[in-house]
Short mmCIF file of C-alpha atoms in Angstrom, two decimals:
data_model
loop_
_atom_site.label_atom_id
_atom_site.label_comp_id
_atom_site.label_asym_id
_atom_site.label_seq_id
_atom_site.Cartn_x
_atom_site.Cartn_y
_atom_site.Cartn_z
CA MET A 1011 -30.89 61.00 73.57
CA PRO A 1012 -29.58 64.49 72.70
CA GLU A 1013 -30.61 65.75 76.15
CA THR A 1014 -28.72 62.92 77.84
CA SER A 1015 -25.71 63.71 75.68
CA ASP A 1016 -25.96 67.40 76.58
CA HIS A 1017 -26.04 66.62 80.28
CA GLU A 1018 -22.96 64.44 79.90
CA THR A 1019 -21.16 67.23 78.03
CA VAL A 1020 -22.04 69.66 80.82
CA ARG A 1021 -20.86 67.21 83.47
CA LYS A 1022 -17.48 66.88 81.76
CA LEU A 1023 -17.16 70.63 81.27
CA LEU A 1024 -17.88 71.27 84.94
CA ALA A 1025 -15.31 68.69 85.97
CA THR A 1026 -12.66 70.23 83.72
CA HIS A 1027 -13.51 73.93 83.63
CA GLY A 1028 -15.90 74.59 86.50
CA ARG A 1029 -13.86 77.21 88.33
CA THR A 1030 -14.73 80.86 88.61
CA TYR A 1031 -12.19 83.65 88.34
CA ALA A 1032 -13.05 84.61 91.93
CA ASP A 1033 -12.15 81.15 93.18
CA GLN A 1034 -8.92 81.24 91.17
CA ALA A 1035 -8.07 84.59 92.77
CA GLY A 1036 -8.74 83.28 96.28
CA ILE A 1037 -11.86 85.39 96.77
CA HIS A 1038 -14.36 83.65 99.05
CA LEU A 1039 -17.39 85.28 97.51
CA ARG A 1040 -20.22 86.24 99.85
CA ASN A 1041 -22.79 89.00 99.85
CA THR A 1042 -20.65 91.22 102.07
CA PRO A 1043 -18.73 94.40 101.18
CA GLN A 1044 -15.15 93.13 101.07
CA PRO A 1045 -15.45 90.07 98.78
CA LEU A 1046 -17.86 91.95 96.50
CA TYR A 1047 -15.32 94.75 96.17
CA GLN A 1048 -12.51 92.27 95.51
CA LEU A 1049 -14.61 90.75 92.73
CA LEU A 1050 -15.20 94.20 91.26
CA VAL A 1051 -11.45 94.91 91.22
CA LEU A 1052 -10.81 91.53 89.60
CA ALA A 1053 -13.40 92.30 86.92
CA CYS A 1054 -11.73 95.65 86.26
CA LEU A 1055 -8.35 93.94 85.86
CA LEU A 1056 -9.84 91.35 83.51
CA SER A 1057 -11.31 94.14 81.36
CA ALA A 1058 -7.90 94.98 79.92
CA ARG A 1059 -6.28 93.15 77.03
CA ILE A 1060 -4.09 91.10 79.27
CA ARG A 1061 -3.83 87.42 80.17
CA SER A 1062 -6.46 86.33 82.64
CA ASP A 1063 -3.80 84.59 84.75
CA THR A 1064 -1.97 87.91 85.08
CA ALA A 1065 -5.18 89.70 86.09
CA VAL A 1066 -5.86 87.01 88.71
CA ALA A 1067 -2.30 87.23 90.06
CA SER A 1068 -2.59 91.01 90.26
CA SER A 1069 -5.89 90.74 92.12
CA ARG A 1070 -4.13 88.54 94.66
CA ALA A 1071 -1.23 91.01 94.91
CA LEU A 1072 -3.61 93.90 95.64
CA SER A 1073 -5.31 91.84 98.35
CA GLU A 1074 -1.98 90.86 99.87
CA ALA A 1075 -1.10 94.57 99.98
CA GLY A 1076 -4.22 95.08 102.10
CA LEU A 1077 -6.26 96.80 99.38
CA ARG A 1078 -9.34 94.67 99.92
CA ASP A 1079 -12.01 97.32 100.23
CA ALA A 1080 -12.86 100.68 98.73
CA ARG A 1081 -11.60 102.69 101.71
CA ARG A 1082 -8.18 101.05 101.75
CA MET A 1083 -7.91 101.35 97.97
CA ALA A 1084 -8.78 105.04 98.07
CA ASP A 1085 -6.40 105.73 100.96
CA ALA A 1086 -3.47 103.95 99.28
CA THR A 1087 -1.07 106.09 97.29
CA TRP A 1088 -0.99 105.81 93.54
CA GLN A 1089 2.52 104.34 93.79
CA GLU A 1090 1.36 101.70 96.26
CA ARG A 1091 -1.29 100.60 93.79
CA VAL A 1092 1.22 100.61 90.91
CA ASP A 1093 3.69 98.54 92.94
CA ALA A 1094 1.08 95.95 93.89
CA LEU A 1095 -0.05 95.61 90.28
CA GLY A 1096 3.57 95.23 89.22
CA ARG A 1097 4.10 92.39 91.68
CA GLY A 1098 1.20 90.62 89.99
CA GLY A 1099 2.80 91.14 86.57
CA TYR A 1100 0.22 93.74 85.48
CA ARG A 1101 2.76 96.03 83.86
CA ARG A 1102 1.26 97.01 80.50
CA TYR A 1103 -1.59 98.93 82.10
CA ASP A 1104 -0.37 99.41 85.68
CA GLU A 1105 -0.23 103.21 85.79
CA ARG A 1106 -3.60 103.79 84.14
CA THR A 1107 -5.23 101.04 86.16
CA ALA A 1108 -3.78 102.36 89.43
CA THR A 1109 -5.45 105.70 88.69
CA GLN A 1110 -8.76 104.06 87.72
CA LEU A 1111 -8.81 101.94 90.88
CA GLY A 1112 -8.34 105.03 93.02
CA VAL A 1113 -11.05 107.01 91.22
CA GLY A 1114 -13.40 104.04 91.25
CA ALA A 1115 -12.92 103.51 94.97
CA GLU A 1116 -13.75 107.17 95.64
CA LEU A 1117 -16.88 106.87 93.49
CA LEU A 1118 -18.06 103.83 95.45
CA LEU A 1119 -17.42 105.59 98.75
CA ASP A 1120 -19.28 108.71 97.63
CA LYS A 1121 -22.31 106.98 96.11
CA TYR A 1122 -22.61 103.73 98.05
CA HIS A 1123 -20.46 104.14 101.18
CA GLY A 1124 -18.03 101.66 99.65
CA ASP A 1125 -20.63 98.89 99.66
CA LEU A 1126 -21.67 97.37 96.33
CA ARG A 1127 -24.89 96.18 97.91
CA GLY A 1128 -25.94 99.82 97.69
CA LEU A 1129 -25.40 99.70 93.94
CA ARG A 1130 -27.45 96.51 93.85
CA ASP A 1131 -30.27 98.21 95.75
CA ALA A 1132 -30.16 101.21 93.40
CA ALA A 1133 -30.68 98.90 90.43
CA GLY A 1134 -33.59 97.07 92.03
CA ALA A 1135 -34.14 93.71 90.37
CA ASP A 1136 -33.24 95.11 86.94
CA THR A 1137 -30.11 93.42 85.59
CA GLY A 1138 -29.86 95.97 82.77
CA ALA A 1139 -29.85 98.82 85.28
CA LEU A 1140 -27.28 96.98 87.38
CA ARG A 1141 -25.03 96.59 84.35
CA SER A 1142 -25.38 100.29 83.53
CA LEU A 1143 -24.45 101.32 87.07
CA LEU A 1144 -21.44 99.03 87.01
CA ARG A 1145 -20.30 100.64 83.77
CA GLU A 1146 -20.01 103.97 85.63
CA ILE A 1147 -16.98 102.59 87.47
CA PRO A 1148 -13.73 103.67 85.76
CA GLY A 1149 -11.95 100.79 84.05
CA LEU A 1150 -14.94 98.46 84.05
CA GLY A 1151 -15.80 98.03 80.39
CA PRO A 1152 -18.51 95.84 78.84
CA VAL A 1153 -16.38 92.71 79.26
CA GLY A 1154 -15.67 93.49 82.90
CA ALA A 1155 -19.33 94.17 83.65
CA ASP A 1156 -20.25 90.81 82.13
CA ILE A 1157 -17.55 89.08 84.18
CA PHE A 1158 -18.75 90.68 87.41
CA LEU A 1159 -22.38 89.74 86.75
CA ARG A 1160 -21.51 86.19 85.73
CA GLU A 1161 -19.53 85.66 88.92
CA VAL A 1162 -21.85 87.47 91.34
CA GLN A 1163 -25.00 85.60 90.26
CA GLY A 1164 -24.28 82.89 92.81
CA VAL A 1165 -24.81 85.39 95.67
CA TRP A 1166 -27.14 87.83 93.90
CA PRO A 1167 -29.82 85.37 92.72
CA GLU A 1168 -31.88 88.00 90.92
CA VAL A 1169 -29.07 88.19 88.32
CA ALA A 1170 -29.23 84.47 87.51
CA PRO A 1171 -29.12 83.02 85.02
CA TYR A 1172 -26.61 85.46 83.54
CA LEU A 1173 -25.49 83.91 80.28
CA ASP A 1174 -23.63 86.50 78.23
CA GLN A 1175 -22.33 86.10 74.69
CA LYS A 1176 -19.03 84.56 75.83
CA THR A 1177 -20.95 81.94 77.82
CA LEU A 1178 -23.17 81.15 74.84
CA GLN A 1179 -20.13 80.98 72.58
CA GLY A 1180 -18.58 78.33 74.80
CA ALA A 1181 -21.81 76.34 74.80
CA ARG A 1182 -22.07 76.55 71.02
CA ARG A 1183 -18.50 75.36 70.56
CA ARG A 1184 -19.27 72.26 72.62
CA GLY A 1185 -22.47 71.47 70.74
CA LEU A 1186 -24.76 72.66 73.53
CA PRO A 1187 -27.82 74.88 73.06
CA ASP A 1188 -26.87 78.54 72.63
CA GLU A 1189 -30.37 79.78 73.44
CA PRO A 1190 -30.23 81.12 77.03
CA LYS A 1191 -33.34 79.41 78.40
CA ALA A 1192 -32.43 76.04 76.89
CA LEU A 1193 -28.85 76.31 78.15
CA ALA A 1194 -29.96 77.39 81.63
CA ARG A 1195 -32.08 74.24 81.94
CA LEU A 1196 -28.93 72.15 81.63
CA ALA A 1197 -27.43 73.78 84.73
CA ASP A 1198 -29.84 71.87 87.01
CA HIS A 1199 -28.72 72.64 90.58
CA THR A 1200 -25.20 73.75 89.69
CA ASP A 1201 -24.07 77.12 91.04
CA PRO A 1202 -24.93 79.42 88.09
CA ALA A 1203 -21.57 81.22 88.37
CA VAL A 1204 -19.69 77.92 88.13
CA PHE A 1205 -21.86 76.79 85.22
CA ALA A 1206 -21.18 80.03 83.30
CA ALA A 1207 -17.46 79.84 84.13
CA ALA A 1208 -17.23 76.37 82.60
CA MET A 1209 -18.77 77.61 79.35
CA VAL A 1210 -16.48 80.64 79.19
CA ARG A 1211 -13.34 78.63 79.83
CA ALA A 1212 -14.43 76.19 77.13
CA ALA A 1213 -14.78 79.12 74.71
CA LEU A 1214 -11.32 80.46 75.55
CA GLU A 1215 -9.75 77.01 75.30
CA ARG A 1216 -11.20 76.38 71.86
CA THR A 1217 -10.11 79.76 70.49
CA GLY A 1218 -6.63 79.64 72.03
CA LYS A 1219 -7.34 82.90 73.86
CA ARG A 1220 -6.22 83.71 77.37
CA SER A 1221 -8.14 86.94 77.68
CA GLU A 1222 -11.81 87.73 77.12
CA SER A 1223 -10.98 91.24 75.96
CA THR A 1224 -9.27 90.56 72.64
CA GLY A 1225 -9.45 88.23 69.70
CA LYS A 1226 -5.73 87.63 69.98
CA GLU A 1227 -3.91 85.68 72.63
CA ALA A 1228 -2.94 88.27 75.19
#
C-alpha cells in the first residue's frame, strides 16, 4: 500500500511541478555545445541569492542578446552583458555576474574549446570529479553545480540519478523516501531531470522560498 501511495504522490508532483529550469528558460537541452552552455549560464545565475524567476528571465535575455555560447559571451563587452542582465531584472548582482560570465567563458574556451563535453570527458564517469571541475567556473557555487548536474542528467546519463539534498528535502516534505536509491526507484521511466525538478519545486513551495540559494524568500 505505501508503495502505491508513493507512486501516486510522485504522479501528482510530476503533473504539478515536473518542469526543469532549462525548460522554463526556453533551453532545448541536448548534448551539443550551445544548449549545454546556456544551461551552465542559467545555473550560474541561479547560484545567486535572487528569485529563480528573475534568473530564468535573465537567462532568456542573454540568449536574446545572442550570448548563447562561450565565444559570443567572451566577445561581448562587459556593458553588453550588464545590459542584458538588466533587461532580465538581474540588477542586484549584474555587474559582478557580467564579469564572472566573461571570465568563465574565457576559461571554457581555453580549457575545453568552449565545449562542455570536453569538461565531461575530463571527468570521465566520475560525478564527483565533474562537480569539482564545474566549481572551477567563476560564479558557479555549490548550489549552481547541483542545479547543472540535476538538469543535465537527462542528456548525460552517467550522472543519473543525481538526487542532491534539495531534491531529497522535497521528497521528505511530501512523505516520500529520502534515501537516494529508494527515491530513484519511484522515478520509473520518468526523465531523471524532470523527476528531480518536481522534488525541488515541491521543497521550495513548502518552504515559501523562491531561490535555492538562501533560507529567505529572495
